[in-house]
PDB file of C-alpha atoms in Angstrom:
ATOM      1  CA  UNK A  20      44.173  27.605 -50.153  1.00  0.00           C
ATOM      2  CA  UNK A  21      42.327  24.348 -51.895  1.00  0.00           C
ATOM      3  CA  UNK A  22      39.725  24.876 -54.085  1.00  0.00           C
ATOM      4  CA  UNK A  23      36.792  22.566 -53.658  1.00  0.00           C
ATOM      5  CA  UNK A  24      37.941  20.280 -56.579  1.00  0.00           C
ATOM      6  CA  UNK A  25      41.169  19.744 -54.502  1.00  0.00           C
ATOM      7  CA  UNK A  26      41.740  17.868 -51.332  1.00  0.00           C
ATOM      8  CA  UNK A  27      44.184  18.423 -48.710  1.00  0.00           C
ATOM      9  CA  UNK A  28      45.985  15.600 -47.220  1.00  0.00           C
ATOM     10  CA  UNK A  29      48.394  16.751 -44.657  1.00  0.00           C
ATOM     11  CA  UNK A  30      50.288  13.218 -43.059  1.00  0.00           C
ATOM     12  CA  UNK A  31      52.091  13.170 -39.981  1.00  0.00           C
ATOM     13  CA  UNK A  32      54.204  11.111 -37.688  1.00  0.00           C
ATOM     14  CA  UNK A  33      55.534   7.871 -39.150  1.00  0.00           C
ATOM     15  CA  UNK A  34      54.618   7.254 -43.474  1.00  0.00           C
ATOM     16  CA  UNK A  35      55.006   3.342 -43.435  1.00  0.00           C
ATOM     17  CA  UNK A  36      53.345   0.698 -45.617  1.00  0.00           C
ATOM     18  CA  UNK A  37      50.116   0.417 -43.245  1.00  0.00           C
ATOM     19  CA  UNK A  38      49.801   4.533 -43.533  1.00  0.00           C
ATOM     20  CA  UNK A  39      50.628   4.377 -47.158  1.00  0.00           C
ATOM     21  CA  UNK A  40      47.121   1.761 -47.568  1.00  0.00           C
ATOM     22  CA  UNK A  41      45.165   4.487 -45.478  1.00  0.00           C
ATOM     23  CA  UNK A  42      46.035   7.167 -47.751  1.00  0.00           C
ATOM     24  CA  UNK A  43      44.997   4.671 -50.767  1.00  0.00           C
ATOM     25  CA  UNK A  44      41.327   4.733 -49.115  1.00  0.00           C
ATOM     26  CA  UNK A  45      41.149   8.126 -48.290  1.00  0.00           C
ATOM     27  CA  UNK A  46      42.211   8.963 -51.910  1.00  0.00           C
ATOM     28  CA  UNK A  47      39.918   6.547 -53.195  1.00  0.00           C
ATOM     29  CA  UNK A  48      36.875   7.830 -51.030  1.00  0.00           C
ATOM     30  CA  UNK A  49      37.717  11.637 -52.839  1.00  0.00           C
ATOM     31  CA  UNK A  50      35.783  12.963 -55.446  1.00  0.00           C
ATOM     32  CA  UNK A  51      38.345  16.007 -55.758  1.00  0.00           C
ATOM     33  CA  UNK A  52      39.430  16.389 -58.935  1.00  0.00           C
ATOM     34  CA  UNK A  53      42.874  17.288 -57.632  1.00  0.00           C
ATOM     35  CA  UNK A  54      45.108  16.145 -54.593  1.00  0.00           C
ATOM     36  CA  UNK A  55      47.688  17.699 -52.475  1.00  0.00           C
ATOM     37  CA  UNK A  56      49.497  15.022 -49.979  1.00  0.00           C
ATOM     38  CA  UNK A  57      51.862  17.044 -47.355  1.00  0.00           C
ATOM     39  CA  UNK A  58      54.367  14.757 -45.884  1.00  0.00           C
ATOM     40  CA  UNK A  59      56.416  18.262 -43.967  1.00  0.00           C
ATOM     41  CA  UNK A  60      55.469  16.968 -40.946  1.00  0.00           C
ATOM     42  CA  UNK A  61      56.419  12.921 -41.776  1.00  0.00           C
ATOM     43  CA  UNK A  62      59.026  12.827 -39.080  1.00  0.00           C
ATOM     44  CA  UNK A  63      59.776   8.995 -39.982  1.00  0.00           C
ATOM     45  CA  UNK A  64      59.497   7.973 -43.681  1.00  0.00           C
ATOM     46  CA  UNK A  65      59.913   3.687 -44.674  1.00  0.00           C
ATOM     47  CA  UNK A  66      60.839   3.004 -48.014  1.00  0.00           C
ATOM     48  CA  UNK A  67      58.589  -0.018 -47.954  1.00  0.00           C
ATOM     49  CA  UNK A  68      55.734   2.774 -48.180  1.00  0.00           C
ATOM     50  CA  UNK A  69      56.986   3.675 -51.762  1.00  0.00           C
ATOM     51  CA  UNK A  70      55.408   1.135 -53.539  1.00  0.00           C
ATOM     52  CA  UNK A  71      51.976   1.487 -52.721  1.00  0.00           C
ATOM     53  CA  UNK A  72      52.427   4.993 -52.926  1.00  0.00           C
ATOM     54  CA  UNK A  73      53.935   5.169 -56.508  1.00  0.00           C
ATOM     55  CA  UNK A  74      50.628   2.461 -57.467  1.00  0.00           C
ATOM     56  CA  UNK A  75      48.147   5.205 -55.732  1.00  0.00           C
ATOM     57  CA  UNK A  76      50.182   8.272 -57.403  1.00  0.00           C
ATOM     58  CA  UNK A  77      50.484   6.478 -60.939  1.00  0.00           C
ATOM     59  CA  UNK A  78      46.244   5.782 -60.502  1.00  0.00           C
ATOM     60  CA  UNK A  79      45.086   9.060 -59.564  1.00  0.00           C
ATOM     61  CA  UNK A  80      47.043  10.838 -62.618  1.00  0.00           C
ATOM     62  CA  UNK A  81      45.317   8.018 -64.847  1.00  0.00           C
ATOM     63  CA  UNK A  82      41.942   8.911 -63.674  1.00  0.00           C
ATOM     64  CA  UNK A  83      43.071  12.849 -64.502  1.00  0.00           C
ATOM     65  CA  UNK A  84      43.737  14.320 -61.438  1.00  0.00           C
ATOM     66  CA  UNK A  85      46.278  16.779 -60.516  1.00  0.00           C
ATOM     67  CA  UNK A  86      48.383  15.484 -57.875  1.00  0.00           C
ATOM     68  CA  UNK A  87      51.011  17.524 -55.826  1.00  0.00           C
ATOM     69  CA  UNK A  88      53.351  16.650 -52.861  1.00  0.00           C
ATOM     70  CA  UNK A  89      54.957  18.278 -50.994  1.00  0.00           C
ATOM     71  CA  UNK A  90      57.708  17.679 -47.804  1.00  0.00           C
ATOM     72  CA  UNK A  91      59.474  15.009 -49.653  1.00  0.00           C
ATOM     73  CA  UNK A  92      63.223  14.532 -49.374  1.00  0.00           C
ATOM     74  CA  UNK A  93      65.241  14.145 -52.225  1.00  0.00           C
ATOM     75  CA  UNK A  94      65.551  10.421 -51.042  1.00  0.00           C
ATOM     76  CA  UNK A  95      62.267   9.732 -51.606  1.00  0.00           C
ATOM     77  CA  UNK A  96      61.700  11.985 -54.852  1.00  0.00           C
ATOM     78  CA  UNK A  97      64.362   9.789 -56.374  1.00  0.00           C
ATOM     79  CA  UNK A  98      63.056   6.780 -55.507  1.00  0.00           C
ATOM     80  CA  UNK A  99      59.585   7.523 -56.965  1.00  0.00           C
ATOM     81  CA  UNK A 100      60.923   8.498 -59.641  1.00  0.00           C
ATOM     82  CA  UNK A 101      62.832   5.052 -60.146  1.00  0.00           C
ATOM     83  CA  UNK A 102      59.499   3.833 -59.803  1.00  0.00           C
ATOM     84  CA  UNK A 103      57.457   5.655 -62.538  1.00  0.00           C
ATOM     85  CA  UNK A 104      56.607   8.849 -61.208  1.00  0.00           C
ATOM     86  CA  UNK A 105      58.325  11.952 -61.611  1.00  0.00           C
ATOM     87  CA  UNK A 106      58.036  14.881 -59.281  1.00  0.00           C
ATOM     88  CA  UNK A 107      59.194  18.130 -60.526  1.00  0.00           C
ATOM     89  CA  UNK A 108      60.392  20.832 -58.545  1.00  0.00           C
ATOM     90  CA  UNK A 109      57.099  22.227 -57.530  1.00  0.00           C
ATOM     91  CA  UNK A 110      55.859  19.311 -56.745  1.00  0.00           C
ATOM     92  CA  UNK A 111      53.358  18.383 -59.218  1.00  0.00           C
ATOM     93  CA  UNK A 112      53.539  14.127 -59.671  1.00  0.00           C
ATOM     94  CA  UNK A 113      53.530  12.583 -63.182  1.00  0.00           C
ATOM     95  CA  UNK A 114      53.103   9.213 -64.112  1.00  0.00           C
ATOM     96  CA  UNK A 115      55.854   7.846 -66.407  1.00  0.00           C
ATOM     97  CA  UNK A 116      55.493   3.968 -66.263  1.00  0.00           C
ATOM     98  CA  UNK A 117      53.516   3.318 -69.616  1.00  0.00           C
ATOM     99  CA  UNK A 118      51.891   0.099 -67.485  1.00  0.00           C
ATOM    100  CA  UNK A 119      49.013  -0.165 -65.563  1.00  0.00           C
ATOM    101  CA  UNK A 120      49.814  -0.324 -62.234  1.00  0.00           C
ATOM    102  CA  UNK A 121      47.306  -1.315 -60.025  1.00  0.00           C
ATOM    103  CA  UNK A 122      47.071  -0.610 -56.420  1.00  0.00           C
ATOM    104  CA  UNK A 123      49.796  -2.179 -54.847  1.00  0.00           C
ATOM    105  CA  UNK A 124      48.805  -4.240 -50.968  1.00  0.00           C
TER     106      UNK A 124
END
């Protein structure tokens, strides 16, 4: 169950680099001081959506919220983390790029 300092954001369907910019602005519009993105029931995941997702993980765990995902394949954990965010095993997100990385289009 979230807390109200947590938001829920359970995707669906196809994670590509246009559904990867609407979870930017639903993340942005949050005032939750934690996040929880579900990709379980992602039946079709790009790569291409791993770079503005990394840029939205890396900024929300700058501004000090708890992020955890959840429904990833190994694929994608590794890629992330090839990108500067590590995801451990129970799915909390950590930023490990020492840059600022802004929001990527």
């Amino acid at each position: 169950m979230q807390s109200r300092n947590e938001a829920l954001f359970s995707l669906e369907g196809t994670f590509d680099h246009e559904a990867a910019r609407r979870l930017r602005a639903m993340l942005l519009a949050s005032s939750a001081r934690g996040a929880t993105i579900d990709f379980s029931r992602v039946v079709s995941f790009d790569d291409s959506a791993l770079a503005p997702l990394t840029g939205s993980l890396i900024w929300l765990r700058r501004q000090g919220r708890e992020v955890i995902v959840r429904g990833l394949r190994e694929h994608q954990v590794n890629l992330l983390n090839h990108l500067g965010v590590h995801v451990a095993d129970d799915g909390s997100a950590s930023a490990s790029a020492e840059e600022e990385m802004p929001f990527p289009d």
